[in-house]
mmCIF file of C-alpha atoms and ligand atoms in Angstrom:
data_model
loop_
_atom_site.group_PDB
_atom_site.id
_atom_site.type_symbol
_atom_site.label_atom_id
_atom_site.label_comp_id
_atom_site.label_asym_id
_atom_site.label_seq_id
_atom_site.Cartn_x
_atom_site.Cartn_y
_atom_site.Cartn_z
ATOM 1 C CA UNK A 1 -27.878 -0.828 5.708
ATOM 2 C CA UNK A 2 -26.755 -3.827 7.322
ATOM 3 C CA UNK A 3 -25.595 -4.225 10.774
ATOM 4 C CA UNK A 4 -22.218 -5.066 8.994
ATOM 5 C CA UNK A 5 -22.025 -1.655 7.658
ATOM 6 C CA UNK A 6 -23.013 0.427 10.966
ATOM 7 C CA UNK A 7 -20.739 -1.635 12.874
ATOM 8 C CA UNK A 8 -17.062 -0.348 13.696
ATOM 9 C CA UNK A 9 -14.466 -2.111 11.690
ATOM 10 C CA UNK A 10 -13.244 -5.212 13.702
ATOM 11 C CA UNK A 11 -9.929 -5.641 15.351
ATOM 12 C CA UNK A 12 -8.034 -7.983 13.704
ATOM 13 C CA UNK A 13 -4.872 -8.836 14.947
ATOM 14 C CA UNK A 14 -2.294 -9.278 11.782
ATOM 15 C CA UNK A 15 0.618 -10.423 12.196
ATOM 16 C CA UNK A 16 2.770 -10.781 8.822
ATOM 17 C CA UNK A 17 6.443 -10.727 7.341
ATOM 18 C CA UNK A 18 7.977 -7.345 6.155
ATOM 19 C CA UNK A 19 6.869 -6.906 2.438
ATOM 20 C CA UNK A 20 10.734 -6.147 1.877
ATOM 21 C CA UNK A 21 13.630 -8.289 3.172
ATOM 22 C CA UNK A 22 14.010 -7.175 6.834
ATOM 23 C CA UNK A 23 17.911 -6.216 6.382
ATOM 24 C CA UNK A 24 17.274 -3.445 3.636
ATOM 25 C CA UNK A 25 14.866 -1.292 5.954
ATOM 26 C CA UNK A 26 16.172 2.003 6.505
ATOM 27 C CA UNK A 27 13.308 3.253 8.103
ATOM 28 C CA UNK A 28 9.617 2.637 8.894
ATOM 29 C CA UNK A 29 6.709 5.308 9.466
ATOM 30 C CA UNK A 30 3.350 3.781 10.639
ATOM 31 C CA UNK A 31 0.087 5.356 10.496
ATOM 32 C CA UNK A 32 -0.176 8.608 11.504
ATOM 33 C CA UNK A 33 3.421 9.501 11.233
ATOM 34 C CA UNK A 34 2.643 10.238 7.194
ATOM 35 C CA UNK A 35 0.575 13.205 5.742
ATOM 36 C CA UNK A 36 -1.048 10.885 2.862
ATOM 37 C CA UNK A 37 -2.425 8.351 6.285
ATOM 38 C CA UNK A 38 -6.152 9.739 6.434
ATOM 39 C CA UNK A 39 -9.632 8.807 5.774
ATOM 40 C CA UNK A 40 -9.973 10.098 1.795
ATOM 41 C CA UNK A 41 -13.651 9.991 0.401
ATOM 42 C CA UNK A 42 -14.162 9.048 -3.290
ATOM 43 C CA UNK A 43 -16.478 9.240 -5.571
ATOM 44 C CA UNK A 44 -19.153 8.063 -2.972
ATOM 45 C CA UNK A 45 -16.706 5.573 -1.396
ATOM 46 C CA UNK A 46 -14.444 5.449 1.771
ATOM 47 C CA UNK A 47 -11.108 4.950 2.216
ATOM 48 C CA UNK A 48 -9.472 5.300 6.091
ATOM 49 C CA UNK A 49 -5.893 4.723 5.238
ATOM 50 C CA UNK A 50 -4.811 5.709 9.002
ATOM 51 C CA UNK A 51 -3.533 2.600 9.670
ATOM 52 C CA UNK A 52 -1.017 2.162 6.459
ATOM 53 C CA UNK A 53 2.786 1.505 6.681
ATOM 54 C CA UNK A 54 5.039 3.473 4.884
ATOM 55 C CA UNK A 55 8.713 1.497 4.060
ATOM 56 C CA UNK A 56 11.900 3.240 3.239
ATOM 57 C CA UNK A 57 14.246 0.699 1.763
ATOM 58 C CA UNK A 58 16.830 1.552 -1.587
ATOM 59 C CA UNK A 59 15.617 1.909 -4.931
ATOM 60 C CA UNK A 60 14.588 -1.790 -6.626
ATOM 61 C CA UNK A 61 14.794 -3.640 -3.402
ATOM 62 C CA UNK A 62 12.161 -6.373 -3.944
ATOM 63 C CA UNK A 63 8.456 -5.910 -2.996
ATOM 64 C CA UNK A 64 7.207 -9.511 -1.550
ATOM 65 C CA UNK A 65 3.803 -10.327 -1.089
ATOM 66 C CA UNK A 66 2.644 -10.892 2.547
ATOM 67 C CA UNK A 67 0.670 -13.727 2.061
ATOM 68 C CA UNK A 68 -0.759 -16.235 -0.086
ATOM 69 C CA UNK A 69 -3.400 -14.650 -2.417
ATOM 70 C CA UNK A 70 -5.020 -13.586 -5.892
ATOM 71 C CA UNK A 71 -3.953 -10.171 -7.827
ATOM 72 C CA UNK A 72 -6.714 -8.127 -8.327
ATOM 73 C CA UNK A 73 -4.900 -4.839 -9.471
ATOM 74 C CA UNK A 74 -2.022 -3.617 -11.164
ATOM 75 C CA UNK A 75 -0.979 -0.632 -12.614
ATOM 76 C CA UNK A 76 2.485 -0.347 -14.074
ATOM 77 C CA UNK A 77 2.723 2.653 -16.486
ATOM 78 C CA UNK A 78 3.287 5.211 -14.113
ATOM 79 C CA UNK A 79 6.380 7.006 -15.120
ATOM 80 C CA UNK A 80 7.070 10.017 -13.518
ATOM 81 C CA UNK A 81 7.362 11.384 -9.159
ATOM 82 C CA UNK A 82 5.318 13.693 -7.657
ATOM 83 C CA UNK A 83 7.638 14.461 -4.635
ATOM 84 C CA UNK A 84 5.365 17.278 -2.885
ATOM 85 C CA UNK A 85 3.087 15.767 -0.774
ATOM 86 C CA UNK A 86 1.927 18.446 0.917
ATOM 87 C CA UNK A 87 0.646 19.814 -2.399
ATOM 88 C CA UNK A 88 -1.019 17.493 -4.244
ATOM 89 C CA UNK A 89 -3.301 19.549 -6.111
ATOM 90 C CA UNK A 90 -1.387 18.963 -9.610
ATOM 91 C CA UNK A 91 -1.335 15.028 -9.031
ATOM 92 C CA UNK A 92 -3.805 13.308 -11.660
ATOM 93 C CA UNK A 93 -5.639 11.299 -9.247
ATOM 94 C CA UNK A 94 -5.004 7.949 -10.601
ATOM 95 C CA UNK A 95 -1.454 8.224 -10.113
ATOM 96 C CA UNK A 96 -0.909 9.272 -6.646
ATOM 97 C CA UNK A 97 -0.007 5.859 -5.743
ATOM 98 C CA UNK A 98 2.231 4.844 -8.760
ATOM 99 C CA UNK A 99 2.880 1.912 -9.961
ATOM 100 C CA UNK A 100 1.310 -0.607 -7.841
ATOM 101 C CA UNK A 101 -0.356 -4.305 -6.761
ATOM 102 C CA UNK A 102 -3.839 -5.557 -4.597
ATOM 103 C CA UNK A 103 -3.566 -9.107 -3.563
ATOM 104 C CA UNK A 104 -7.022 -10.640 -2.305
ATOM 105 C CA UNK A 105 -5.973 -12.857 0.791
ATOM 106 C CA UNK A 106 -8.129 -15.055 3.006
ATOM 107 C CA UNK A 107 -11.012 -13.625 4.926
ATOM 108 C CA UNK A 108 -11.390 -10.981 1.704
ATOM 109 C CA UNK A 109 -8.694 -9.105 3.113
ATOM 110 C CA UNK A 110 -6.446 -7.219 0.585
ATOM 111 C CA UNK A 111 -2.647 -6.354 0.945
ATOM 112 C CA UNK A 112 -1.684 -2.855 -1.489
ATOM 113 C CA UNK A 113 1.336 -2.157 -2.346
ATOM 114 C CA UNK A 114 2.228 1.830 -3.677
ATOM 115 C CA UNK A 115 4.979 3.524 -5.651
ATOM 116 C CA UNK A 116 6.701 0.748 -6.843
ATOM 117 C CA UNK A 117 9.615 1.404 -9.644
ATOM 118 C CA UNK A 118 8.343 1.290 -12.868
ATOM 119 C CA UNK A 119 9.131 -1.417 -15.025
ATOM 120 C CA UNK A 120 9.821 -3.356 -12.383
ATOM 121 C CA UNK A 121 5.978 -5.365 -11.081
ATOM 122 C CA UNK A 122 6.541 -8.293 -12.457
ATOM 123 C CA UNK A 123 2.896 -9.836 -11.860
ATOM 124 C CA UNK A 124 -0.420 -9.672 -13.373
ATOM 125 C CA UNK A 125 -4.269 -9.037 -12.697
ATOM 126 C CA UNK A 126 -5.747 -12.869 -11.806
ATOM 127 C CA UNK A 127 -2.417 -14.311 -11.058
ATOM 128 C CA UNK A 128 -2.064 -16.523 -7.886
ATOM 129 C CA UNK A 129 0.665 -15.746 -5.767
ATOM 130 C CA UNK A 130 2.916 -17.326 -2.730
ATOM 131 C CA UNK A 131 3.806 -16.043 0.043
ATOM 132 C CA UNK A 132 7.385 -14.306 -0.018
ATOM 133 C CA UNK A 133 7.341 -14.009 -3.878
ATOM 134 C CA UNK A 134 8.480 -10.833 -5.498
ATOM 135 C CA UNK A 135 5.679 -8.794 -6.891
ATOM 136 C CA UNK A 136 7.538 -5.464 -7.840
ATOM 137 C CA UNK A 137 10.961 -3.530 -6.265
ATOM 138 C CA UNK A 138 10.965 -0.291 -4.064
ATOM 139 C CA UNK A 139 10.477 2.478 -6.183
ATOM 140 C CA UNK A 140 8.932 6.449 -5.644
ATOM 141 C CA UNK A 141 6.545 6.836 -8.576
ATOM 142 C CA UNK A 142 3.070 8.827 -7.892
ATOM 143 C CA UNK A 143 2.627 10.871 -4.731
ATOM 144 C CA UNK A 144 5.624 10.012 -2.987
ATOM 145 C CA UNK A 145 7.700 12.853 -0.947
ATOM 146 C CA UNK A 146 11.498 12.904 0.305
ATOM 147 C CA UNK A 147 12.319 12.167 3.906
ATOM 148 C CA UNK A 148 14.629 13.594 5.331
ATOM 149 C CA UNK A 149 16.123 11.186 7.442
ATOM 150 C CA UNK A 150 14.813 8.236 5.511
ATOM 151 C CA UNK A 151 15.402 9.483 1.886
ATOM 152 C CA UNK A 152 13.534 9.056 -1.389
ATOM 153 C CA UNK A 153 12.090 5.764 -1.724
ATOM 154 C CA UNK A 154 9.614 4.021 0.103
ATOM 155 C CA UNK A 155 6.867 1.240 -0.438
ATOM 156 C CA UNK A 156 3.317 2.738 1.005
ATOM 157 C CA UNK A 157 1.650 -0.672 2.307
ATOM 158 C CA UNK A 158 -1.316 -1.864 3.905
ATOM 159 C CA UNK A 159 -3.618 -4.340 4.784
ATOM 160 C CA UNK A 160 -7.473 -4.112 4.976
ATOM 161 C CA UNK A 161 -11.191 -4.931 3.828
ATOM 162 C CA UNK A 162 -14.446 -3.313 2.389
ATOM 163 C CA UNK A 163 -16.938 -3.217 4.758
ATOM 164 C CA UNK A 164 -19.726 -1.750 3.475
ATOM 165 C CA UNK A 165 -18.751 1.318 0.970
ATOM 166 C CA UNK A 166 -16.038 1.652 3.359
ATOM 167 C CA UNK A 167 -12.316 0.314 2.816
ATOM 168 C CA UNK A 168 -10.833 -0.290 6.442
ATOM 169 C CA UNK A 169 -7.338 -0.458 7.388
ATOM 170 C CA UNK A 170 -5.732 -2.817 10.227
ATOM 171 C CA UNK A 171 -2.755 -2.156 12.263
ATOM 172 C CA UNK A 172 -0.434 -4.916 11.202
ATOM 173 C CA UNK A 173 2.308 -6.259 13.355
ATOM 174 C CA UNK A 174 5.685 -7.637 11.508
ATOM 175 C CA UNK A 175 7.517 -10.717 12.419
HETATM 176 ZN ZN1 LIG B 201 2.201 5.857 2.740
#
């Protein structure tokens, strides 16, 4: 193991723009505040998703990438919602996020981007993208619940990097 690996994750400061325009936020849950924000452990591999972001915006308000960067995943045939999220037992595994899009950024970090309405990502695995371009729109496919302040549609969003066998999430600060 390398002293990479036992080493805590590092505290990176990251500042970035909303992944929606600003105006159409209805409501914003970080971390914590949202039962599918915990470490998950798969198939030998980590995953500490504490620090993601979830975004409640109306349906097919546009998804933006954060930052300059590469796409490294897509999916985009999830039909159908699972809205209990406290029961996620009948959930196929692959499609608890939905439809969605990894962008490989600068210092390997990668910006996800969950639940997005289908038909709507408009990009592709290898494609470069610019900062502020449209990537998808706000949808609630996969594992994606009803709030009941915020309503039905969110984007689930973060930022992080593998360290080791372990994906890390960063608290991200929007301007
Ligand atoms: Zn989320």
């Amino acid at each position: 193991m390398s002293t990479l690996e036992k080493s805590s994750p590092p505290l990176i400061n990251i500042e970035i723009p909303f992944p929606v325009p600003k105006e159409s936020i209805i409501g914003i849950i970080y971390g914590k505040g949202s039962p599918g924000h915990k470490i998950y452990k798969i198939k030998g591999k980590i995953f500490d998703l504490r620090n993601a972001v979830d975004i409640f915006a109306p349906k097919s308000t546009p998804v933006l990438a954060v930052d300059n960067g590469k796409v490294i995943k897509v999916c985009k045939n999830v039909t159908e919602n699972y809205p209990n999220v406290f029961n996620p037992a009948n959930v196929p595994e692959e499609k608890e996020d939905g439809n969605y899009v990894a962008i490989a950024h600068e210092n390997n970090l990668i910006s996800f981007y969950a639940h997005l309405k289908y038909k709507s990502v408009c990009v592709d695995k290898g494609e470069k993208i610019k900062k502020g371009e449209k990537i998808g729109e706000v949808g609630n496919t996969g594992l994606a619940g009803v709030h009941p302040k915020f309503g039905k549609y969110h984007l689930h969003f973060y930022i992080g990097k593998w360290i080791g066998n372990t994906f890390s999430t960063f608290p991200v600060k929007f301007i």
